[in-house]
Short mmCIF file of C-alpha atoms in Angstrom, two decimals:
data_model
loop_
_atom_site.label_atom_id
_atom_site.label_comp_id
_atom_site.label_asym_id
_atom_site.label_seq_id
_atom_site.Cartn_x
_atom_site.Cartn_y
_atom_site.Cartn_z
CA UNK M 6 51.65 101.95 -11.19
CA UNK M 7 54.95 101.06 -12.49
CA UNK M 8 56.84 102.22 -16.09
CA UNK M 9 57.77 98.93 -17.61
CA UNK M 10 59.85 98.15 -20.70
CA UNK M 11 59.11 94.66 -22.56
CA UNK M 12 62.17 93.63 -24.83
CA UNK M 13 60.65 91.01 -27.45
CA UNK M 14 57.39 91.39 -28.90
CA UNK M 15 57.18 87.43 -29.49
CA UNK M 16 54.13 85.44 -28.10
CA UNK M 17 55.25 85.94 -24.02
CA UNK M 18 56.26 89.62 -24.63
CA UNK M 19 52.93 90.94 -26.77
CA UNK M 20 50.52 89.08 -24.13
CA UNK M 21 52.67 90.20 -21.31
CA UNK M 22 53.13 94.20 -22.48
CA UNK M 23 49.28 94.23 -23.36
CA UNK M 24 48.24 93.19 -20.23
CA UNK M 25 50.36 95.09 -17.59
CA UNK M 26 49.09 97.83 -19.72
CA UNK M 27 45.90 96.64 -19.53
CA UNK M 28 46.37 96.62 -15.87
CA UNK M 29 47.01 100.77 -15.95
CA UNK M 30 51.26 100.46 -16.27
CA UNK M 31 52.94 102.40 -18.54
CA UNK M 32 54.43 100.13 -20.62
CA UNK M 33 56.87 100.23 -23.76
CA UNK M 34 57.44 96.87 -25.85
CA UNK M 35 61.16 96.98 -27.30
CA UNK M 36 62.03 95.07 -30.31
CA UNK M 37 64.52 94.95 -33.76
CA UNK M 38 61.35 94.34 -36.13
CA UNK M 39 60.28 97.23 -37.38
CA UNK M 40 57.00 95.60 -39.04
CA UNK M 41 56.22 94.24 -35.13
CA UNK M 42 56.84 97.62 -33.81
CA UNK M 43 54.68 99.64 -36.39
CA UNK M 44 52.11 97.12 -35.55
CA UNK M 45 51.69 97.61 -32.19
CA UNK M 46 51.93 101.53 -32.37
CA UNK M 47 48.86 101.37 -35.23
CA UNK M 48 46.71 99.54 -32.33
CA UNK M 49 47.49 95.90 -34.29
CA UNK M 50 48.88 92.57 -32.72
CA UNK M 51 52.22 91.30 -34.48
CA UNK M 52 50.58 87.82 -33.44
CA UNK M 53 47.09 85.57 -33.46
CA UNK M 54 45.67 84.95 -29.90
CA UNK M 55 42.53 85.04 -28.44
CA UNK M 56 41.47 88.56 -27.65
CA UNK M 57 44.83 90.11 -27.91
CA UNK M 58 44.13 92.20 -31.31
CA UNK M 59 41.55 94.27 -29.07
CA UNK M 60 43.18 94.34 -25.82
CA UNK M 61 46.35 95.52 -28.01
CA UNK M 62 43.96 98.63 -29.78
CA UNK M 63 42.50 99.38 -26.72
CA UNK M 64 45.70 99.97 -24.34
CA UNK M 65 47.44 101.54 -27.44
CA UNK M 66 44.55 104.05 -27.91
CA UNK M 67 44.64 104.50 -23.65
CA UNK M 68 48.13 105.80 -24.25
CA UNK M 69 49.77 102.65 -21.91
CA UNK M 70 51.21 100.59 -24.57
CA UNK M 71 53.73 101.84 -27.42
CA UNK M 72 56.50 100.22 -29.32
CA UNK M 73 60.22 101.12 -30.07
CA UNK M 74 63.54 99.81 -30.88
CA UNK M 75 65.43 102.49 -29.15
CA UNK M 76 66.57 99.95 -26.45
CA UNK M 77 68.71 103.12 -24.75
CA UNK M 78 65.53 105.17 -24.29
CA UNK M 79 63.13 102.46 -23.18
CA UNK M 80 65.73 101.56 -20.10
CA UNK M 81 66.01 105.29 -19.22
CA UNK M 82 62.19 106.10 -19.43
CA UNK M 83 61.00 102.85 -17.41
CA UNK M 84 61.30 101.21 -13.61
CA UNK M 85 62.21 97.61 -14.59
CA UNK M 86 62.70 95.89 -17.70
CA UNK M 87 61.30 92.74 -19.24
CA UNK M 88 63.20 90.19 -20.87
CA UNK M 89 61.22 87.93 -23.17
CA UNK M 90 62.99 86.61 -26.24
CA UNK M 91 63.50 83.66 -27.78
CA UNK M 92 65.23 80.75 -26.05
CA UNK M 93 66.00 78.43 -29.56
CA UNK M 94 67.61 74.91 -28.89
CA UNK M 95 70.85 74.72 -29.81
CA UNK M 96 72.37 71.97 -32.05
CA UNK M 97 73.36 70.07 -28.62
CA UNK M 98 70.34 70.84 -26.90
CA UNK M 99 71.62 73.15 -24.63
CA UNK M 100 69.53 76.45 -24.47
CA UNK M 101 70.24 79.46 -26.48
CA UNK M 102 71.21 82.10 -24.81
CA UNK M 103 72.27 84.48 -27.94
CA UNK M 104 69.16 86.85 -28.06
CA UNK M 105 69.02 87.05 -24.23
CA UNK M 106 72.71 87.43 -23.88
CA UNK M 107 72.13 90.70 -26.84
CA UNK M 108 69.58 92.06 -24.71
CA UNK M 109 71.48 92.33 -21.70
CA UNK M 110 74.27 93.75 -23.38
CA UNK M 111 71.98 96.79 -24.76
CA UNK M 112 70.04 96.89 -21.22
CA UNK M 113 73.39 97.14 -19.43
CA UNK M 114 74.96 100.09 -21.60
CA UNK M 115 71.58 102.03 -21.19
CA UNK M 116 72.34 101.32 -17.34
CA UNK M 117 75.65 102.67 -17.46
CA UNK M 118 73.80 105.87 -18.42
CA UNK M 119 70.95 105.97 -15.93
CA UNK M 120 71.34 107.35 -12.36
CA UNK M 121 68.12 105.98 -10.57
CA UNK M 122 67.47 102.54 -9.44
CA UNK M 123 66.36 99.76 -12.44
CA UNK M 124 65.63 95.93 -12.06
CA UNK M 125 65.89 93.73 -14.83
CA UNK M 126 63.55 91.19 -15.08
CA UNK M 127 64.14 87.84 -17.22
CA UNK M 128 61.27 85.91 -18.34
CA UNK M 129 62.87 84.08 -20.89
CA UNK M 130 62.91 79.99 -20.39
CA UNK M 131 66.38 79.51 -19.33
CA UNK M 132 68.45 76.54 -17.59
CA UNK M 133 69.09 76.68 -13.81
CA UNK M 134 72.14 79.14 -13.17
CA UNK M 135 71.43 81.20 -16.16
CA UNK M 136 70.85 84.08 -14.68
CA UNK M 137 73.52 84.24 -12.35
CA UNK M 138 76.41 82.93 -14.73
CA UNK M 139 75.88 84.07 -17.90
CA UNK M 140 72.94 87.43 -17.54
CA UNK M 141 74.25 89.12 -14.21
CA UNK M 142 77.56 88.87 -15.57
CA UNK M 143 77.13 90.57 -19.20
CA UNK M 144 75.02 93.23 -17.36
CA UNK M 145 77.46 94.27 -14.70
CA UNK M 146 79.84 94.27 -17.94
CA UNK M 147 78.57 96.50 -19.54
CA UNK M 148 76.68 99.13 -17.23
CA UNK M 149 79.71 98.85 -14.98
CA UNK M 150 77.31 98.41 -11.79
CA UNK M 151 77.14 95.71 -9.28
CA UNK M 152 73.68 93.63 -9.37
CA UNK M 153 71.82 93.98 -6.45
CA UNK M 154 73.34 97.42 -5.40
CA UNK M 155 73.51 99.12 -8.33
CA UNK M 156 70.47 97.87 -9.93
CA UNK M 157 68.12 94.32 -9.56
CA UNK M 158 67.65 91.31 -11.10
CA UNK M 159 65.16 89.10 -10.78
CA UNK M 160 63.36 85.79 -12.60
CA UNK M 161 59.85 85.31 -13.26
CA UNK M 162 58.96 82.55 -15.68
CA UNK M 163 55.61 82.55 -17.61
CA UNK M 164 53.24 79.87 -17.63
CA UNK M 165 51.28 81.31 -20.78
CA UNK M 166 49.59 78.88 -22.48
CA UNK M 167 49.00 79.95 -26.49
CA UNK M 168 45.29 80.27 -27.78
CA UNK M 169 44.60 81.54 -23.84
CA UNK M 170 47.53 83.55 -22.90
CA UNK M 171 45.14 86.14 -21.76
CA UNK M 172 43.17 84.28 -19.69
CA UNK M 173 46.23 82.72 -17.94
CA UNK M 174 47.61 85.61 -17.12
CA UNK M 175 44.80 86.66 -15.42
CA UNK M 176 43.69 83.80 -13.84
CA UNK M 177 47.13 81.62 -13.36
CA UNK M 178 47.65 78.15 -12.00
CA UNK M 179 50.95 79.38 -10.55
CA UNK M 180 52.69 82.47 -9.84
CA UNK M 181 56.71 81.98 -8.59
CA UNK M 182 59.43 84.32 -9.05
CA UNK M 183 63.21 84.74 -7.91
CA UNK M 184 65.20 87.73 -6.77
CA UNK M 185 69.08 88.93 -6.14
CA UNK M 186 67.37 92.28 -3.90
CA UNK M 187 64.95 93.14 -2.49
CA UNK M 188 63.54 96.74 -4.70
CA UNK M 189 63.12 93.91 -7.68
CA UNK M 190 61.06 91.65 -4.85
CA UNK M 191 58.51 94.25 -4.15
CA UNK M 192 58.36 95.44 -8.19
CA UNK M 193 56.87 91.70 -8.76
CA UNK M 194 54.77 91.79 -5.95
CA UNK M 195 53.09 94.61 -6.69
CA UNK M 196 52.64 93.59 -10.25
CA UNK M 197 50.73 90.46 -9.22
CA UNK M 198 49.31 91.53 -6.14
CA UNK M 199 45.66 91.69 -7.12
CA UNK M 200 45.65 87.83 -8.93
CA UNK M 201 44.02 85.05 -7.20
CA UNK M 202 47.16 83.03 -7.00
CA UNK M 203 50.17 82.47 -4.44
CA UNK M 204 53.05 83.85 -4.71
CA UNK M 205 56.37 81.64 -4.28
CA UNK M 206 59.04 84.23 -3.79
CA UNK M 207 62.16 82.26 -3.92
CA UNK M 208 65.77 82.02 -5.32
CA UNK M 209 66.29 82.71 -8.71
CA UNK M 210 67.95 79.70 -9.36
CA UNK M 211 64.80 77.88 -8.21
CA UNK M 212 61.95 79.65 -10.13
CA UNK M 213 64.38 78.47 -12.89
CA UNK M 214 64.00 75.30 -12.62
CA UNK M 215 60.33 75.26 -11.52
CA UNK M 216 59.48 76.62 -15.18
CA UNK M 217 61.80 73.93 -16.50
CA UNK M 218 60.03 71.52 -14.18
CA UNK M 219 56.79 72.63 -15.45
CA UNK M 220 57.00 72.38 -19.06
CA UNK M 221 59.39 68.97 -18.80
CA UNK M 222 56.64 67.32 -16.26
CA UNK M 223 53.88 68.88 -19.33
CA UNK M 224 55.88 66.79 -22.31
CA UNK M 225 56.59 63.58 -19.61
CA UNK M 226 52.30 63.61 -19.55
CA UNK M 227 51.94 63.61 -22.90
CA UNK M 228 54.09 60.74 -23.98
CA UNK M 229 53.16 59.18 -21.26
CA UNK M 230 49.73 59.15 -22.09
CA UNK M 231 50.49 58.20 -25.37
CA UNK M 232 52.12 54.87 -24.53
CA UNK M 233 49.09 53.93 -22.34
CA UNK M 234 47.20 54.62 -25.20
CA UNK M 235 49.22 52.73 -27.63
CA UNK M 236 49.71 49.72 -25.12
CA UNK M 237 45.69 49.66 -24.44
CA UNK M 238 44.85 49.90 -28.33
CA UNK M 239 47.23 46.87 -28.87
CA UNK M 240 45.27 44.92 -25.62
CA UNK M 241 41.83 45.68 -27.29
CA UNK M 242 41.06 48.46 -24.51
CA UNK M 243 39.65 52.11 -25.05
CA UNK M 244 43.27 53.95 -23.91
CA UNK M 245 41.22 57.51 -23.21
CA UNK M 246 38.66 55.76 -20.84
CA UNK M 247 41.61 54.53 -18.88
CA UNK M 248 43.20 57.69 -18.57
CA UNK M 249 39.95 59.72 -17.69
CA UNK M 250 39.51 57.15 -14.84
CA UNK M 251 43.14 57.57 -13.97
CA UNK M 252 42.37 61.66 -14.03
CA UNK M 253 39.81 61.24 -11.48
CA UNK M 254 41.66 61.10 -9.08
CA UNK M 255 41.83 64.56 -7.98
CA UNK M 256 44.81 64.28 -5.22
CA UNK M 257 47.39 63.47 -7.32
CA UNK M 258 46.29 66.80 -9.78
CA UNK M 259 46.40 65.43 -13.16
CA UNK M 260 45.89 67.76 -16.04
CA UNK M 261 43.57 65.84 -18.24
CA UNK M 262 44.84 68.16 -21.29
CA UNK M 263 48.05 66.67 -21.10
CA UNK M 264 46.65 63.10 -19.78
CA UNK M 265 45.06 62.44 -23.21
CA UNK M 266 46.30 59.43 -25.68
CA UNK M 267 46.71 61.46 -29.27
CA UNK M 268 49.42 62.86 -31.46
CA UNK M 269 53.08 64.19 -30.04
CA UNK M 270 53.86 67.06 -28.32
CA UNK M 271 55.59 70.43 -29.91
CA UNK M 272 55.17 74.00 -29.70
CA UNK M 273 58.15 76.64 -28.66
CA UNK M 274 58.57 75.06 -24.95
CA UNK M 275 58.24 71.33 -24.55
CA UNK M 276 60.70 70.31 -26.88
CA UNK M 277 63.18 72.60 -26.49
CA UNK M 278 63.12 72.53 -22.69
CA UNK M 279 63.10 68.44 -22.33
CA UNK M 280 66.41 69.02 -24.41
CA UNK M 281 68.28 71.52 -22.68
CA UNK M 282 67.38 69.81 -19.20
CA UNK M 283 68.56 66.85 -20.71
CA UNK M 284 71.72 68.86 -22.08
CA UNK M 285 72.17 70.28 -17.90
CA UNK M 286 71.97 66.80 -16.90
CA UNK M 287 74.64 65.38 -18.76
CA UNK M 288 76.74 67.99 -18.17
CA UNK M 289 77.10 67.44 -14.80
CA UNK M 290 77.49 63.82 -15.38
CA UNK M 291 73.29 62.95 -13.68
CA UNK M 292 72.05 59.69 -15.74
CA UNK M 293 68.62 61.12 -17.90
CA UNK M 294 66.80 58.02 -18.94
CA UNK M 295 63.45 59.25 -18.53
CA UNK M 296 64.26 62.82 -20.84
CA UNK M 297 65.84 60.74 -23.36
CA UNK M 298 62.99 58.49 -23.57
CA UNK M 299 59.99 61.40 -23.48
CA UNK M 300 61.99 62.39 -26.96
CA UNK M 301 62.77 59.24 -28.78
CA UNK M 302 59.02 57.94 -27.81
CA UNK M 303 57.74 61.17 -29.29
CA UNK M 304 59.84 60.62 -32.42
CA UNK M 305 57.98 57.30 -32.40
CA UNK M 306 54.55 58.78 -32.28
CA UNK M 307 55.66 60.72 -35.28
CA UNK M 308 56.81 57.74 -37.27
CA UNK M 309 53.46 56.07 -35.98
CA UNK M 310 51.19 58.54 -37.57
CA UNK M 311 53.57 58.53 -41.04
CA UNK M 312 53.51 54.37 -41.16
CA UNK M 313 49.58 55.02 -40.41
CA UNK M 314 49.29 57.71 -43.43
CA UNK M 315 51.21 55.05 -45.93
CA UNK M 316 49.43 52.18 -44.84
CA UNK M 317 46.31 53.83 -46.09
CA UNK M 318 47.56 53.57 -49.49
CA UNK M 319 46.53 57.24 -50.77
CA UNK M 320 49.11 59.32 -52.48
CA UNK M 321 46.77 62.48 -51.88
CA UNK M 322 46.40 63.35 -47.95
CA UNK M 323 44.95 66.53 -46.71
CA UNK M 324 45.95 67.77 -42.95
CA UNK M 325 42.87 69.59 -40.99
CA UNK M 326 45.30 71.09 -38.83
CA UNK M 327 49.23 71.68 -39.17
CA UNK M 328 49.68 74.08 -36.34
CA UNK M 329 51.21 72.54 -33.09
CA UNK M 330 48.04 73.20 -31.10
CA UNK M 331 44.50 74.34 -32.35
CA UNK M 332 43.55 77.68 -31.41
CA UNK M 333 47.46 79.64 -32.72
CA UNK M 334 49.11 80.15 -35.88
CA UNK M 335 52.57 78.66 -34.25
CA UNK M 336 54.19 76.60 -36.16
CA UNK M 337 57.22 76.08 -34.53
CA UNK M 338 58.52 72.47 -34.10
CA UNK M 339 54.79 71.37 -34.91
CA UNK M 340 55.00 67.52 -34.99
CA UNK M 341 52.84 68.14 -38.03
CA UNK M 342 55.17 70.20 -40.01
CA UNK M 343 57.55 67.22 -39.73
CA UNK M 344 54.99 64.46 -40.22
CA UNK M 345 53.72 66.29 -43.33
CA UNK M 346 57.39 67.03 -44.64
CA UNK M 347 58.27 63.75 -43.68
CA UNK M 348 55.14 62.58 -46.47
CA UNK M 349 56.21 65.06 -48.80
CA UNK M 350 59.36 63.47 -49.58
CA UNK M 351 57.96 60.51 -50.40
CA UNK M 352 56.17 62.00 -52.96
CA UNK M 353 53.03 62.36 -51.14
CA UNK M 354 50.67 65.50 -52.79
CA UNK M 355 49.58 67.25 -48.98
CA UNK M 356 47.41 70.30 -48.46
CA UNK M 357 46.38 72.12 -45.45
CA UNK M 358 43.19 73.57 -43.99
CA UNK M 359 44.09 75.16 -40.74
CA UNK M 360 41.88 78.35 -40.36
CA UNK M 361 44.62 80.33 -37.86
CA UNK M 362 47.29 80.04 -40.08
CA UNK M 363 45.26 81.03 -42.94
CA UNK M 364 44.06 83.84 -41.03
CA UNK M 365 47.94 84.65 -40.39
CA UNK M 366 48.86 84.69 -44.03
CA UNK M 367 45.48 86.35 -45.37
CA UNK M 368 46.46 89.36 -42.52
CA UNK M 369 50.20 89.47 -43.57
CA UNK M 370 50.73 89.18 -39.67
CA UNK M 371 54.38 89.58 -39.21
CA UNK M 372 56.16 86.56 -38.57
CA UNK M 373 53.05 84.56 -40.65
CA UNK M 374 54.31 80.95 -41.06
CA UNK M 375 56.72 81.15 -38.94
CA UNK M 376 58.55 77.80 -37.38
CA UNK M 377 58.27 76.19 -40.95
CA UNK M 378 61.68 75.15 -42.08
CA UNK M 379 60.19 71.75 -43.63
CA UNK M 380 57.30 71.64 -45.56
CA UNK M 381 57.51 73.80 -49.04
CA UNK M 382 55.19 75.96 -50.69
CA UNK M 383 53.16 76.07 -47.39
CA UNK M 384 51.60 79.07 -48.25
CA UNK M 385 50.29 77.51 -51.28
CA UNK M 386 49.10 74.01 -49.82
CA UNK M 387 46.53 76.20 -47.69
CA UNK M 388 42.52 75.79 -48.94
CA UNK M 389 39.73 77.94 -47.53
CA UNK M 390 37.44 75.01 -46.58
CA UNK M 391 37.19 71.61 -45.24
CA UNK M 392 34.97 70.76 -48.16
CA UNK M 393 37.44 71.61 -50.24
CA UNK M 394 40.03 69.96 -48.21
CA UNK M 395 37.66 66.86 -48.53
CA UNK M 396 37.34 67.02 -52.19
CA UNK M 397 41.02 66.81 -53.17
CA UNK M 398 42.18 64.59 -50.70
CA UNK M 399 42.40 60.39 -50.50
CA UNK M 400 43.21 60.18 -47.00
CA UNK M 401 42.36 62.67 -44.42
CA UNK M 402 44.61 63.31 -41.65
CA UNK M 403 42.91 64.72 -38.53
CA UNK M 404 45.91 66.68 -36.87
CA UNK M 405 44.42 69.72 -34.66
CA UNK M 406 40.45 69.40 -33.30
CA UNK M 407 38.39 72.32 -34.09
CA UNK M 408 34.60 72.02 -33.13
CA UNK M 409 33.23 73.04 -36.49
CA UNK M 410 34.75 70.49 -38.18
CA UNK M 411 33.67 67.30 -36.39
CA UNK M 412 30.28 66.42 -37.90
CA UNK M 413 31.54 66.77 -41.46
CA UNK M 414 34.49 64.98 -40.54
CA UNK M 415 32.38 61.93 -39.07
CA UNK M 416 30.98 61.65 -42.13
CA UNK M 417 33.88 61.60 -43.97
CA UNK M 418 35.23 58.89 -42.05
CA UNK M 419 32.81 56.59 -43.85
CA UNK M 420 32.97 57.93 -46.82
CA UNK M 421 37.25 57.55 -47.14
CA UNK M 422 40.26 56.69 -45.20
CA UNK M 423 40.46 58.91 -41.83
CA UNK M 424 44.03 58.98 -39.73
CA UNK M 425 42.76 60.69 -36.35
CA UNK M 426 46.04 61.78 -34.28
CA UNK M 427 43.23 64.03 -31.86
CA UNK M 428 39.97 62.22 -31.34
CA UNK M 429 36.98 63.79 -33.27
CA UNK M 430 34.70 61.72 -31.27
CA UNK M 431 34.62 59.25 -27.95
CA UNK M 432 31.78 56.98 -30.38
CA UNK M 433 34.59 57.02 -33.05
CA UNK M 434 37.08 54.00 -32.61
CA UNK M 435 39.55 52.10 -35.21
CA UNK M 436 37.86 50.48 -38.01
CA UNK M 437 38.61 49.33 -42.06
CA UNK M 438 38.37 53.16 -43.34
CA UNK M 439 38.80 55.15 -39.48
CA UNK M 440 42.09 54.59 -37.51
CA UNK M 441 42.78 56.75 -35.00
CA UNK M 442 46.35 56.88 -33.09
CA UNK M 443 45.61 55.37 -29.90
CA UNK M 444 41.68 54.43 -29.58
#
């Protein structure tokens, strides 16, 4: 078993550090925030997900998992480091590099004091040639070694999907990773040796842009899907049933998650990663109609659902759902953090019921709210129930599907006007009170 050293106890880095523990490595999760790092050394998760607050007490109480932000120490008393913070747009679009670039510069002076071999691992979503221009180079700065000799580098992207990050990383759709030597190659071999997935070993400049691939083909689905759905509404056709048939077909391997007509895409990944691959693009002069197209038509689908909130004439909407995705607390660049700001500003009165980011506040789980730069007083918009919800609200805007909700939400429907951006039902289609997105 190896000694590993996570730096970033974010989303990728808790469910990562938990589970290589898990796994019976000895692993220590690095980070600046000391309310994440007390956290995780009580036997707490810094974040919601599915299972992780008792995988995190359990390999904490084993002895596999602790937390630190003694970056020096973590380097010296581990085999191969981690890297899994933030990637943030920047106001271009081109990827942010700043907390990766930090990290290297901390790994690479801990180097410069460490005599045995070390790889350093980046699984951080980062552009094509990332690695090799701007990590490698900060890194042999600063530990005064030469990569591949006097320690290793290697990439190996994450295809961790929130709300069942644990179960992805134990039962993945795809495993790829890149290497400068070949100590790092057989490190990440090991580590995923025993899952029932290939490995690609290739280039590191390739398992680059196969995560970038990944997550732009993921947002290129969606808005696809959309505009089928919005062409097939307009034509007086059911735009889900034509996408399930399209689905079918199994040799082309459609993911019918993604193949679904609804609301836009958001999260951490998609929309930062269609920019910055449009960003690379331009800057080396490739035309990128289809990247600038996946973002202005999800922009639409934005505007779609406000026009669709106004139209219903109610100055008093309540949002069952305002997290990007049911199932996390993650707020960040949630289409419905800017649809509801968006109504807000017009003097629309909007509350919230969304159960996981209640449960985030009500927990004081570092980080709680988090990704809300738009809607204000968040905190305080949040009701316990959906009756509750029901009771103060004109329209009701359907943003995130959770099962408990759709019978009472049916009968809502009938009851007042319903804008459904997810679907509670195939039997439910546009009508005088119910108007759903694209069905």
């Amino acid at each position: 078993m190896a000694k590993i050293s996570v730096f970033g106890i974010g989303y990728v880095g808790v469910v990562s550090a938990a589970c290589l523990a898990q796994d019976g490595h000895e692993v220590i999760a690095v980070d600046v925030d000391t309310g994440k790092i007390k956290a995780i050394n009580e036997g707490r998760s810094p974040i919601v997900e599915e299972g992780i607050e008792e995988l995190v007490r359990q390999v904490v109480k084993d002895g596999n998992l602790t937390a630190t932000d003694d970056f020096e120490q973590a380097v010296l008393n581990s085999d191969v480091s981690f890297i899994c913070v933030g990637t943030p747009s920047s106001p271009d679009g081109s990827v942010g590099l700043e907390y990766v670039i930090s990290v290297c510069e901390n790994i690479g002076k801990a180097l410069a004091k460490k005599k045995s071999y070390h790889s350093v691992v980046l699984r951080s979503t980062i552009v094509p040639g990332s690695t090799e221009e701007a990590c490698i180079p900060v890194l042999e700065e600063n530990s005064g070694k030469v990569a591949g000799e006097g320690f290793g580098v290697g990439y190996f992207p994450e295809f961790l999907r929130e709300s069942t990050a644990i179960a992805d990383n134990y039962a993945p759709g795809l495993i790829v990773f890149g290497y400068l030597d070949e100590k790092t190659r057989v490190i990440l071999e090991k580590i995923n040796g025993s899952l029932p997935c290939d490995m690609h070993q290739v280039e590191i400049k390739t398992a680059e842009m196969v995560k970038y691939t990944s997550n732009t083909w993921r947002a290129v689905k969606v808005t696809f899907a959309n505009e089928i759905g919005n062409i097939a509404k307009a034509s007086g056709i059911d735009g889900q049933t034509v996408m399930e048939i399209l689905c079918s077909d199994e040799k082309i391997a459609m993911s019918p998650y993604f193949m679904r007509p609804g609301f836009a895409f958001g999260g951490s990944c998609l929309p930062k990663d269609v920019r910055a691959l449009k960003y690379l693009a331009g800057s080396t002069g490739t035309k990128h109609h289809l990247l600038s197209a996946v973002l202005e038509a999800n922009e639409a689908q934005i505007a779609k659902a406000e026009k669709m909130v106004i139209d219903s004439g109610e100055t008093k909407v309540g949002f069952v759902g305002i997290s990007f995705k049911p199932g996390t607390d993650d707020l960040r660049e949630s289409p419905l953090i800017t649809l509801a700001a968006r109504l807000i500003d017009k003097g629309i009165d909007v509350s919230i019921y969304d159960p996981f980011v209640q449960q985030a506040f009500d927990n004081a789980t570092p980080g709680a709210g988090r990704g809300n730069d738009d809607v204000p007083d968040l905190e305080q918009r949040m009701v316990y129930s959906l009756d509750a919800l029901l009771e103060g609200s004109g329209t009701v805007l359907v943003g995130n599907h959770y099962g408990e909700t759709v019978e009472r939400l049916k009968k809502a429907a009938g009851e007042r006007p319903v804008v459904d951006l997810t679907r509670l039902a195939r039997d439910k289609t546009s009508d005088d009170r119910y108007q759903g997105i694209c069905w």
